[in-house]
Short mmCIF file of C-alpha atoms and ligand atoms in Angstrom, two decimals:
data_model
loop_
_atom_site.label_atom_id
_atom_site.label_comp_id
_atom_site.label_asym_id
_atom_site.label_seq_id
_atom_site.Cartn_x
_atom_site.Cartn_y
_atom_site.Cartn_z
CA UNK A 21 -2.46 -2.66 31.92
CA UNK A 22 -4.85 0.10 30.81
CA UNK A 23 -5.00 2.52 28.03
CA UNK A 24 -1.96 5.08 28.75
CA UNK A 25 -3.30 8.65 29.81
CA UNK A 26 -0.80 10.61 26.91
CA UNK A 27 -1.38 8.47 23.88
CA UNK A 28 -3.70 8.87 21.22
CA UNK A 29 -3.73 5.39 18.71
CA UNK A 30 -4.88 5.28 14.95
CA UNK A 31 -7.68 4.05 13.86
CA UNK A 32 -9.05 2.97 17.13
CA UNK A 33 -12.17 3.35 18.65
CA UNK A 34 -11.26 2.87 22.69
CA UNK A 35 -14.98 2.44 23.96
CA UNK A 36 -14.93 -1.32 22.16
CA UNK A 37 -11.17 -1.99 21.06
CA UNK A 38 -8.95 -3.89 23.01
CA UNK A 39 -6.05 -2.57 25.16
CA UNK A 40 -2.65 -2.48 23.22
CA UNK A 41 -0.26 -5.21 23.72
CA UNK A 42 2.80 -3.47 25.31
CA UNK A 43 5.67 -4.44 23.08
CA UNK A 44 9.46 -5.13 24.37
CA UNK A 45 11.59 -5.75 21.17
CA UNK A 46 11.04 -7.50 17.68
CA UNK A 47 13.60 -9.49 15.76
CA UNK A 48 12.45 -11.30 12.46
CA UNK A 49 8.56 -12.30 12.54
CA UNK A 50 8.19 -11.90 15.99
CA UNK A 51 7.27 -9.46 18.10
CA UNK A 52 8.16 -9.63 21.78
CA UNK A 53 5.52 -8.43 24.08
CA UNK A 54 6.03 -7.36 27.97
CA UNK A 55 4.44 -10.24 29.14
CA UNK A 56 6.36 -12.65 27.86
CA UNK A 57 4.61 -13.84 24.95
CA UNK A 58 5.95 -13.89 21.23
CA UNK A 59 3.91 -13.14 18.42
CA UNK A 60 4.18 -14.03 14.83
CA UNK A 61 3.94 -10.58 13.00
CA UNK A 62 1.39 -11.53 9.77
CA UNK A 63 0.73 -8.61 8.38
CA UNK A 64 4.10 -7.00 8.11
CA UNK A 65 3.18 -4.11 11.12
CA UNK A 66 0.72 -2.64 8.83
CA UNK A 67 2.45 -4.30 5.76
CA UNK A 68 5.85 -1.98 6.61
CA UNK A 69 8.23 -4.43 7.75
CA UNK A 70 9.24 -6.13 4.39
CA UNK A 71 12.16 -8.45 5.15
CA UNK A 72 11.96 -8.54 9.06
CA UNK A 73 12.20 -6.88 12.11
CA UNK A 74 15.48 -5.59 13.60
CA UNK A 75 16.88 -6.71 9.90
CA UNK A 76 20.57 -6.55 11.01
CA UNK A 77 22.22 -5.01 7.61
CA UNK A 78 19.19 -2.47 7.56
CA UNK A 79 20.03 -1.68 11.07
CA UNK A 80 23.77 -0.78 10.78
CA UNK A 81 23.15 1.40 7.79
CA UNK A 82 21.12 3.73 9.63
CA UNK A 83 23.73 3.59 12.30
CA UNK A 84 26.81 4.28 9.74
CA UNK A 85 24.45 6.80 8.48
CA UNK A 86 23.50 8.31 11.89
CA UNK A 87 27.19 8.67 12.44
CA UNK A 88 27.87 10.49 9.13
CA UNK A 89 25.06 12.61 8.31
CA UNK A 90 21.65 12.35 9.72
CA UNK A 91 19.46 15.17 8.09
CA UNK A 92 20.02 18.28 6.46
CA UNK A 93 17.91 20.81 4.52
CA UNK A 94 17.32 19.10 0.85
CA UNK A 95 16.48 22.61 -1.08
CA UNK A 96 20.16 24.13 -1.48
CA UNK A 97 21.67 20.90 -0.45
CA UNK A 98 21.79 17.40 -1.54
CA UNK A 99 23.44 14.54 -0.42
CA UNK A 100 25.14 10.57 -1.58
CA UNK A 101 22.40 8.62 -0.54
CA UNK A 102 19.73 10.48 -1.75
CA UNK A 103 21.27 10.68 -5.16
CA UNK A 104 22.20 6.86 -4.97
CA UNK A 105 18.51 5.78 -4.26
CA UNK A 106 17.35 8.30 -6.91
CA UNK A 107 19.78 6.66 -9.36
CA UNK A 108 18.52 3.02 -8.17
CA UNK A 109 14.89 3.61 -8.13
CA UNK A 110 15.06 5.16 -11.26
CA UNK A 111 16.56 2.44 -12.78
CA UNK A 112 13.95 -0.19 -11.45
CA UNK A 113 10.80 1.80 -11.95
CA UNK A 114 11.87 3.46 -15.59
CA UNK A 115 10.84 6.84 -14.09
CA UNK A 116 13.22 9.20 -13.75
CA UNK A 117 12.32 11.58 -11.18
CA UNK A 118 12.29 10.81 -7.03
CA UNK A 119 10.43 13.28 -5.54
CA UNK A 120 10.98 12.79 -1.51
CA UNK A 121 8.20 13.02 1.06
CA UNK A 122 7.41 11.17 4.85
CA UNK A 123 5.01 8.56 4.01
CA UNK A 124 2.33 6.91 1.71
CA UNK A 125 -0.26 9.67 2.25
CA UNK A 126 1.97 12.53 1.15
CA UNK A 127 3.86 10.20 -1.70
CA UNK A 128 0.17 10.29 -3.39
CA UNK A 129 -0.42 13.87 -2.16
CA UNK A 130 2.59 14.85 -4.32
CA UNK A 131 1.62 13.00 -7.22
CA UNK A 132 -1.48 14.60 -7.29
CA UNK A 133 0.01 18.05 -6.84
CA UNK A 134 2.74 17.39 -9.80
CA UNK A 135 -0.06 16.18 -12.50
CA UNK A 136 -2.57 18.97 -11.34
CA UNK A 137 0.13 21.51 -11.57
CA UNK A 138 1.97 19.94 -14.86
CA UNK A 139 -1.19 20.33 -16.82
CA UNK A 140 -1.73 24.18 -15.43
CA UNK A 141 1.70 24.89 -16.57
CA UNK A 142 1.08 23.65 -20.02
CA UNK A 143 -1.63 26.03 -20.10
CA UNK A 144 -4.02 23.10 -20.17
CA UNK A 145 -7.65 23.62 -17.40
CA UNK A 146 -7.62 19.14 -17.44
CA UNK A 147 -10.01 19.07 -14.17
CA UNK A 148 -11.26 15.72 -13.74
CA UNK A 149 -9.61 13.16 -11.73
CA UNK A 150 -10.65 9.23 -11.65
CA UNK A 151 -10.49 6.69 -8.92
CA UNK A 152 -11.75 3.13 -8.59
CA UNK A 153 -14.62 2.27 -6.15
CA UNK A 154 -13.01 1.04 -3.05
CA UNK A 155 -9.61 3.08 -3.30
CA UNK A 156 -7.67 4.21 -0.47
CA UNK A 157 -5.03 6.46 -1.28
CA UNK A 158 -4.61 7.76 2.68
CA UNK A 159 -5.61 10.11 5.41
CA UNK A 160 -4.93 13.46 4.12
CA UNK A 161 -7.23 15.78 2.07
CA UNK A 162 -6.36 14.76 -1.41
CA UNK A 163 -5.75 11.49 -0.47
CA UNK A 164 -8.84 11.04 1.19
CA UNK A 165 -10.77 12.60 -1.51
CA UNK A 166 -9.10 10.43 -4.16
CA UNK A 167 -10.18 7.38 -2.13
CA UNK A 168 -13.88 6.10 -2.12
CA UNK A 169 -16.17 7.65 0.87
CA UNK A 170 -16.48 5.34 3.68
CA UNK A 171 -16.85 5.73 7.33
CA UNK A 172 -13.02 6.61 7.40
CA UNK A 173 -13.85 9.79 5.45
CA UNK A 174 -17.72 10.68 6.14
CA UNK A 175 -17.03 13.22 8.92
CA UNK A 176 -15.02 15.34 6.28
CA UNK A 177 -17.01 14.69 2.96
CA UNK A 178 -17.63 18.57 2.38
CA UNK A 179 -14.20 19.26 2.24
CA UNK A 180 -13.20 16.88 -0.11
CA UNK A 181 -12.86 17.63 -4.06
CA UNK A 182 -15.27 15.23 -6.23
CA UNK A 183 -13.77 12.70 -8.42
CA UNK A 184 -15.18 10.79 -11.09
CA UNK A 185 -15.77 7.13 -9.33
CA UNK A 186 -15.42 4.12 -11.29
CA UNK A 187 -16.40 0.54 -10.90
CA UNK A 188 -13.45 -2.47 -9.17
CA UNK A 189 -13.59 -5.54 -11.06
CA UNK A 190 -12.31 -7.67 -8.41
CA UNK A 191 -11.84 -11.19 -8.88
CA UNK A 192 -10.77 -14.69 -6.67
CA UNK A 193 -10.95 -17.98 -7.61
CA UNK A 194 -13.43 -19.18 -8.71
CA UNK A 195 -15.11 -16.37 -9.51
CA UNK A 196 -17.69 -15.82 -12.56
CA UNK A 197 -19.01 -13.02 -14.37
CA UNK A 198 -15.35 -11.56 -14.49
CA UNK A 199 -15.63 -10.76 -18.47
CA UNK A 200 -18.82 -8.67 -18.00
CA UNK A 201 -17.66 -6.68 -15.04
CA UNK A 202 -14.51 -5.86 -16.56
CA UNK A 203 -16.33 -4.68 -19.35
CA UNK A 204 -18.86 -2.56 -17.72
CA UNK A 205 -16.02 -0.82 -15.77
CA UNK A 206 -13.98 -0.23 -18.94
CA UNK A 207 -17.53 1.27 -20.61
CA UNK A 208 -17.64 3.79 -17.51
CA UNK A 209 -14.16 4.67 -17.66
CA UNK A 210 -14.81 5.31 -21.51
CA UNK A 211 -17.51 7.44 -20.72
CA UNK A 212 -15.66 9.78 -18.34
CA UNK A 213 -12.95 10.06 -19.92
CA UNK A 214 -14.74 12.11 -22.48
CA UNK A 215 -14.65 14.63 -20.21
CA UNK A 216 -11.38 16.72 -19.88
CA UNK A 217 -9.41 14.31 -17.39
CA UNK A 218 -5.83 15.08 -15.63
CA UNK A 219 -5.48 11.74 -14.07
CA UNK A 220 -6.51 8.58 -13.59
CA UNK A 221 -5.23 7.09 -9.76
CA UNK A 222 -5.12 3.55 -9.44
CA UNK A 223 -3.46 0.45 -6.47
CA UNK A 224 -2.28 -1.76 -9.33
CA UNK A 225 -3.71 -5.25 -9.46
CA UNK A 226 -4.41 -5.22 -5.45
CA UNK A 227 -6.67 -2.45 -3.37
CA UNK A 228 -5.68 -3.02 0.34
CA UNK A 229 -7.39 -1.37 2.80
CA UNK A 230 -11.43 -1.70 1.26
CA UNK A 231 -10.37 -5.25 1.80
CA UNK A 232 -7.28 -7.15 -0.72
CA UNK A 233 -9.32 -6.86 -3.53
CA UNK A 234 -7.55 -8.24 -6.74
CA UNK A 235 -8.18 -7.22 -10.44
CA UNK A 236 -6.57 -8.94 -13.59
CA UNK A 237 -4.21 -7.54 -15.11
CA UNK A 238 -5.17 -7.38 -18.55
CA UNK A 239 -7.91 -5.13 -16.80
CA UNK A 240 -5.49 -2.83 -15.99
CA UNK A 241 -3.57 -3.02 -19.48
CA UNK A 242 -6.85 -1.98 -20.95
CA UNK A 243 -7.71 0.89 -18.54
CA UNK A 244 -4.22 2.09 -19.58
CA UNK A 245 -4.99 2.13 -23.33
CA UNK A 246 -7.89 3.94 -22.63
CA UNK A 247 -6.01 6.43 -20.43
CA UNK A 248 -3.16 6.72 -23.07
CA UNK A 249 -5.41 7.35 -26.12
CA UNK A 250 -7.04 10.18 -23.61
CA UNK A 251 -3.61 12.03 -23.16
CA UNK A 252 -4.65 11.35 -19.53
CA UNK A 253 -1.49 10.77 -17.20
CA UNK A 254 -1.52 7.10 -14.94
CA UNK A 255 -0.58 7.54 -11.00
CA UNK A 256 0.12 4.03 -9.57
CA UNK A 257 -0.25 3.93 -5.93
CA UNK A 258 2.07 0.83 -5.07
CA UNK A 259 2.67 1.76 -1.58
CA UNK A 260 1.58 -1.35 -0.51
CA UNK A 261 1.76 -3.08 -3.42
CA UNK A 262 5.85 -1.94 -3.64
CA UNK A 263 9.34 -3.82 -3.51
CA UNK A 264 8.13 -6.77 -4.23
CA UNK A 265 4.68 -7.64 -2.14
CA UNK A 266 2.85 -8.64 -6.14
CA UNK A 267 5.55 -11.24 -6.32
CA UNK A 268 7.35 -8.71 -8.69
CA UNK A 269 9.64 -5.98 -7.57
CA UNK A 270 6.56 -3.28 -8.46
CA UNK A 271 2.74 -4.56 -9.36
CA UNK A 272 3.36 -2.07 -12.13
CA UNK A 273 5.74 -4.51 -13.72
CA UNK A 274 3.84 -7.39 -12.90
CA UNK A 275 0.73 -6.08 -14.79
CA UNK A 276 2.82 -4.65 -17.39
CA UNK A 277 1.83 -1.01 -16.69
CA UNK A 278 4.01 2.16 -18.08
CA UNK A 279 2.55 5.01 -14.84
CA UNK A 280 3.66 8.40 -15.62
CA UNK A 281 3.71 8.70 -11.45
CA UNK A 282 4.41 6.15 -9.04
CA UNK A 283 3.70 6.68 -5.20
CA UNK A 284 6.07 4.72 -2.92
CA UNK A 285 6.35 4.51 0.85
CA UNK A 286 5.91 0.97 3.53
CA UNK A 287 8.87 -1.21 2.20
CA UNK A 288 10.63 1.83 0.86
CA UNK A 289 12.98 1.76 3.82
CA UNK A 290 12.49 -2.28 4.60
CA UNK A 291 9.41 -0.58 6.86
CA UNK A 292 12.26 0.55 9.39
CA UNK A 293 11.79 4.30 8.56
CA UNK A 294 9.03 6.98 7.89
CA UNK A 295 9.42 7.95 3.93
CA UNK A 296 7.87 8.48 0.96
CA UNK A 297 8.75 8.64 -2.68
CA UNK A 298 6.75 9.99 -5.67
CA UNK A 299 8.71 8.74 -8.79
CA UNK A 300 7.71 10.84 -11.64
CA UNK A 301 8.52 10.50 -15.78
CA UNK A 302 11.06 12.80 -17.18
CA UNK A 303 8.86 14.50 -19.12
CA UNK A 304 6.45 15.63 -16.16
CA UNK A 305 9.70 17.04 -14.41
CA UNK A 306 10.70 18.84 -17.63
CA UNK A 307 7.25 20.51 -17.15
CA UNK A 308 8.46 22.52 -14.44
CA UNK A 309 11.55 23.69 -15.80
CA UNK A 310 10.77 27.43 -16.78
CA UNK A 311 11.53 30.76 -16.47
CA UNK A 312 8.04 32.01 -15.12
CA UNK A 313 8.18 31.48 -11.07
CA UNK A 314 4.92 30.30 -10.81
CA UNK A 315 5.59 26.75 -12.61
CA UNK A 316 7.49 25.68 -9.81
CA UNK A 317 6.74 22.67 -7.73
CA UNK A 318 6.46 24.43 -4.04
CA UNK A 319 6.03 21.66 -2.29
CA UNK A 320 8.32 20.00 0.59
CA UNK A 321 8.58 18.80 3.69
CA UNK A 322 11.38 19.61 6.57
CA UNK A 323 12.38 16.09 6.39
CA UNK A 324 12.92 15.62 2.89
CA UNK A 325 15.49 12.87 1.78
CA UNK A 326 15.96 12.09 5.19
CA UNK A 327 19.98 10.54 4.82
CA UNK A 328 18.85 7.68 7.44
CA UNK A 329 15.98 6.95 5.29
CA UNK A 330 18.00 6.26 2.47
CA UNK A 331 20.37 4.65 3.50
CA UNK A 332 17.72 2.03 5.18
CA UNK A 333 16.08 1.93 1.60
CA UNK A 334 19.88 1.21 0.12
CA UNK A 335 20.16 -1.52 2.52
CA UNK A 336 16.47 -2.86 2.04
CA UNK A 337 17.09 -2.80 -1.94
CA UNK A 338 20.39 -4.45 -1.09
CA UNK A 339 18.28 -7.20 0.47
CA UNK A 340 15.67 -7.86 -2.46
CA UNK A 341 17.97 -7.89 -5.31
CA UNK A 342 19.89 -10.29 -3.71
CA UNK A 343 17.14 -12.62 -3.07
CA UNK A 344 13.92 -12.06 -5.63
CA UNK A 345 13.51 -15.73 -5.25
CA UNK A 346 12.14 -14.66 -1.59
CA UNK A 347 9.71 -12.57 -3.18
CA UNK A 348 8.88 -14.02 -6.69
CA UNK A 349 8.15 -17.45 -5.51
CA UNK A 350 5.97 -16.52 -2.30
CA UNK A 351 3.17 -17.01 -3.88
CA UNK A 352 3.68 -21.09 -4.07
CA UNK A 353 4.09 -21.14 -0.22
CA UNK A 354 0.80 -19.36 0.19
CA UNK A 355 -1.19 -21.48 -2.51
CA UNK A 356 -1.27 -25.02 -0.72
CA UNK A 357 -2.03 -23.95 2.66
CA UNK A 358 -4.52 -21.48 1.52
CA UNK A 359 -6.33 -24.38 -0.71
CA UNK A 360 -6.93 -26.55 2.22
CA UNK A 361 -8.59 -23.79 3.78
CA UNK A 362 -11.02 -23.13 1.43
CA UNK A 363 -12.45 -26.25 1.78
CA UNK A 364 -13.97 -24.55 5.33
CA UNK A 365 -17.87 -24.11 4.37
CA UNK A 366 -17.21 -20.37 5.73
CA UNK A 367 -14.16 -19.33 4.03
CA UNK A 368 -15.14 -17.37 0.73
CA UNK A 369 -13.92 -15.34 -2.65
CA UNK A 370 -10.14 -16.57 -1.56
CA UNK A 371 -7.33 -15.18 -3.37
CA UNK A 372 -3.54 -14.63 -3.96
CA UNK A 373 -0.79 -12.19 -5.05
CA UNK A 374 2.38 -12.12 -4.43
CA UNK A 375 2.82 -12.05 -0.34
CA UNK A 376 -0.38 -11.56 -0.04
CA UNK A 377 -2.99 -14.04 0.59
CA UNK A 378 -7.10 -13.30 1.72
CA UNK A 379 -10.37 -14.61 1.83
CA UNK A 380 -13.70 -13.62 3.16
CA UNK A 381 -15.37 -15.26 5.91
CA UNK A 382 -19.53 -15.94 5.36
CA UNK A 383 -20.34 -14.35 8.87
CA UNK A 384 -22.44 -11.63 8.40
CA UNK A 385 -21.91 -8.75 6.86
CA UNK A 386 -19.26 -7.41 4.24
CA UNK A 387 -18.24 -4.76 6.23
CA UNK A 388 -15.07 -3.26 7.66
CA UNK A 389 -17.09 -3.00 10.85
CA UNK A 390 -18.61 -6.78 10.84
CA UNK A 391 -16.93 -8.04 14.56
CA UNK A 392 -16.18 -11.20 13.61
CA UNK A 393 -12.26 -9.90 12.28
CA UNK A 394 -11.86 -8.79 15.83
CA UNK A 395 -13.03 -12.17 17.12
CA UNK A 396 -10.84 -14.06 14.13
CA UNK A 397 -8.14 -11.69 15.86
CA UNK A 398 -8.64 -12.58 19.36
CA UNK A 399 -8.62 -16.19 18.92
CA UNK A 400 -5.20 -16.00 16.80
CA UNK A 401 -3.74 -14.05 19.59
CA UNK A 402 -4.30 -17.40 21.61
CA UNK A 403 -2.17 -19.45 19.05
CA UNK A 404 0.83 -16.72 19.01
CA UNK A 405 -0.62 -14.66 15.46
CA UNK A 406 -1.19 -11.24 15.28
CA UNK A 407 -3.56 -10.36 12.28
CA UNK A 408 -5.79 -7.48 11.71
CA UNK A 409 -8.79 -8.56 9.67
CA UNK A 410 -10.52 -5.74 7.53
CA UNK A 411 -14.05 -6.94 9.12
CA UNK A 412 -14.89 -10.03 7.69
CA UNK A 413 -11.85 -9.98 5.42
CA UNK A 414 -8.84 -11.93 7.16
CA UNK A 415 -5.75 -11.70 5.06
CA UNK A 416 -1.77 -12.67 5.41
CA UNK A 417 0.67 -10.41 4.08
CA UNK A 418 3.94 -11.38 6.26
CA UNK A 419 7.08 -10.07 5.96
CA UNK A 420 9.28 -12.22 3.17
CA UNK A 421 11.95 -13.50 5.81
CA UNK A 422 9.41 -15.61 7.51
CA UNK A 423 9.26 -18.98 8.22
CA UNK A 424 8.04 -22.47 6.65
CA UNK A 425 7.17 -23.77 10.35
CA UNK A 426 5.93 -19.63 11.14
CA UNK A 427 3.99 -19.67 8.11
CA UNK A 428 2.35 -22.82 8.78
CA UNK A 429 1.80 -21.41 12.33
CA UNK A 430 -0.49 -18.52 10.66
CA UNK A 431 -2.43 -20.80 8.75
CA UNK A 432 -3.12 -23.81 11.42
CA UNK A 433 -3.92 -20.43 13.81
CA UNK A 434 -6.59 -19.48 11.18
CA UNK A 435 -8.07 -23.37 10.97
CA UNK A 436 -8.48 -23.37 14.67
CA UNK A 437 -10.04 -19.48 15.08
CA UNK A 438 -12.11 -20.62 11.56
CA UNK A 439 -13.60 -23.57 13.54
CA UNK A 440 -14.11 -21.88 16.65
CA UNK A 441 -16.75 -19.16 14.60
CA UNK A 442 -20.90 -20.01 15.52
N1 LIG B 11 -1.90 4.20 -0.41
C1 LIG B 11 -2.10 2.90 -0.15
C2 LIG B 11 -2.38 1.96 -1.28
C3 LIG B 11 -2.04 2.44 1.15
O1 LIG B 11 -2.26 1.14 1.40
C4 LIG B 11 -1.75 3.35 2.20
C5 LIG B 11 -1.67 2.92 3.65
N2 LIG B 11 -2.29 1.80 4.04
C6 LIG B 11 -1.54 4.69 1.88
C7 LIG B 11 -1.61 5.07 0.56
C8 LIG B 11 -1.23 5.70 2.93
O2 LIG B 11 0.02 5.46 3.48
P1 LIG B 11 0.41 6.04 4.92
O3 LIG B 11 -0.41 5.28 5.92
O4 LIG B 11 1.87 5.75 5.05
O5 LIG B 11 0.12 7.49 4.91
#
């Protein structure tokens, strides 16, 4: 097999990566490749697939849906289950507004545009906008400019807007110092906010792409009460972090946070469908609401409220409320295996949330670009994995219908690849 001469992939670099894996079909955890071979799907096709793949109830909604009404134009029209997932989501998140869009990137995109635009209709110039070190908020422009610079945005770092940057406490066991970093970052975050701030953007509790890096909690409580006493408004990017990956059904709950935006997308639709949601507080939306033309929220995209996408995100909300033990006690099936291996003299800075599980491995650099992830990912290949280490982070965040025996699988995989390292 070779690369294919009409495809372009993401985030690959062809000169060094390897050739994709032709895939045939996927049902549960695994994924069934052309030649043969099943794979054990660990990190949720790019943490998407929340329950599992092919999820039959998921399935025949969109199917039903397909049959009934499969898009139409969502300015002059609306539609049953877009108003049903508005009603549901509201419900769960306690904000009141869906706002619709295609996927993470442009969920935070609109959350940006509605708290830029909300203060400029209430006359207010608010300008500054905050972000943690190590956020990644997506690939567009205002997502990439709310997310750190890294090599994922350097080639377009004149184009994007400047936001005040401020320091990731980020903890694992074991860690120390925690108290003093905490408190430097909340003395930063003091300090900016003295000047004139609209937002403040933040992945509650877990940032996942600069590498599964956990805060506390009470971290976060505290940034709020700063934020509050500011007049500041709180965007929570739980895209990843979403229906219930923390172990809760948002990491906003879980950390006790009251976000005057929320950006949704991944396990919106169970990870079968492309779709975003920005859910927003009545009283933003009320800010729009106005007889002057220009306070209007022009924003949308031709597939808004897809009817297939929500009726896969009925189904997939279907799924979790019938079963939050599958997500609120994942973390106890992580927590043994992921003890014994720590005890490896490599494995590092280990941690748990939710789903989610990670650790660092001592080879190297800390860098997304340190090889040994693709080597960690070669050798788990051999022992029917897939993983995708963030350079020398290696992390598990599998979909919640997997497994005792699959789970064990990932984690003997990992012992064997660990032991195979120089
Ligand atoms: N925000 C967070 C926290 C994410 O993890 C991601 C994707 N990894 C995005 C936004 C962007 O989502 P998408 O890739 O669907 O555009």
């Amino acid at each position: 097999m070779s690369w294919h001469p009409h495809l372009w992939h993401p985030t690959t670099q062809v000169a060094v990566a390897p050739e994709p894996l032709r895939v045939l079909g996927a049902r549960g955890c695994l994924l069934e490749l052309e030649d043969g071979r099943r794979l054990i799907d660990a990190i949720s096709s790019w943490w998407v697939t929340l329950h599992g793949h092919a999820e039959p109830s998921i399935a025949a909604a969109i199917g039903r849906q397909a049959l009934e009404l499969e898009q139409v134009i969502f300015a002059n029209f609306s539609h049953g289950p877009a108003e049903q997932l508005a009603t549901r989501l509201a419900a769960l998140t306690g904000l009141n507004r869906l706002f619709f869009s295609d996927n993470g990137s442009t969920a935070v995109e609109v959350a940006l545009k509605i708290a830029w635009q909300w203060w400029r209709n209430q006359g207010s110039d608010r300008r500054q906008l905050i972000a943690f070190e190590g956020a990644y908020h997506g690939d567009t422009f205002g997502a990439m400019a709310l997310g750190d610079r890294s090599i994922f945005t350097d080639p377009y770092d004149a184009l994007l807007f400047d936001v005040a940057r401020i320091p990731w406490p980020h903890t694992h066991w074991g860690d120390e110092n925690l108290e003093q970093r905490e408190a430097e970052s909340l003395r930063q975050l003091e300090i900016a906010l003295q000047t004139p701030t609209a937002a403040l953007i933040v992945e509650p509790l877990i940032q996942g792409a600069s590498g599964m890096r956990m805060v506390r909690a009470s971290f976060l409580r505290e940034v709020q009460k700063l934020l509050k006493a500011s007049g500041a408004l709180l965007i929570a990017d739980e895209v990843m972090a979403g229906f219930g990956r923390t172990g809760s059904l948002f990491a906003s709950q879980r950390a006790a946070l009251q976000p005057d935006l929320m950006a949704l997308s991944k396990g919106l639709t169970g990870g079968f469908l492309p779709m975003g949601a920005t859910m927003a507080s009545e009283r933003l939306y009320q800010g729009f609401i106005s007889e002057n033309p220009s306070h209007t929220f022009f924003h949308g995209h031709s597939f808004t409220a897809n009817p297939l996408g929500c009726a896969a995100a009925l189904a997939s909300l279907d799924l979790l409320q019938q079963n939050p033990e599958r997500f609120q006690q994942f973390e106890a099936r992580h927590i043994p295996q992921l003890e014994q291996l720590s005890l490896h003299s490599q494995v590092a800075r280990v941690r748990c949330l939710g789903t989610m599980a990670a650790f660092e491995l001592e080879s190297g650099a800390n860098s997304y670009l340190n090889p040994v992830g693709r080597l960690i990912q070669r050798l788990c290949l051999e022992k029917g994995v897939f993983l995708r280490p963030l350079g020398n982070v290696v992390y598990l965040l599998p979909p919640l219908g997997i497994s005792d025996s699959q789970l064990q699988q990932c984690y003997g995989a990992l012992e064997w690849a660990i032991s195979q390292l120089p």
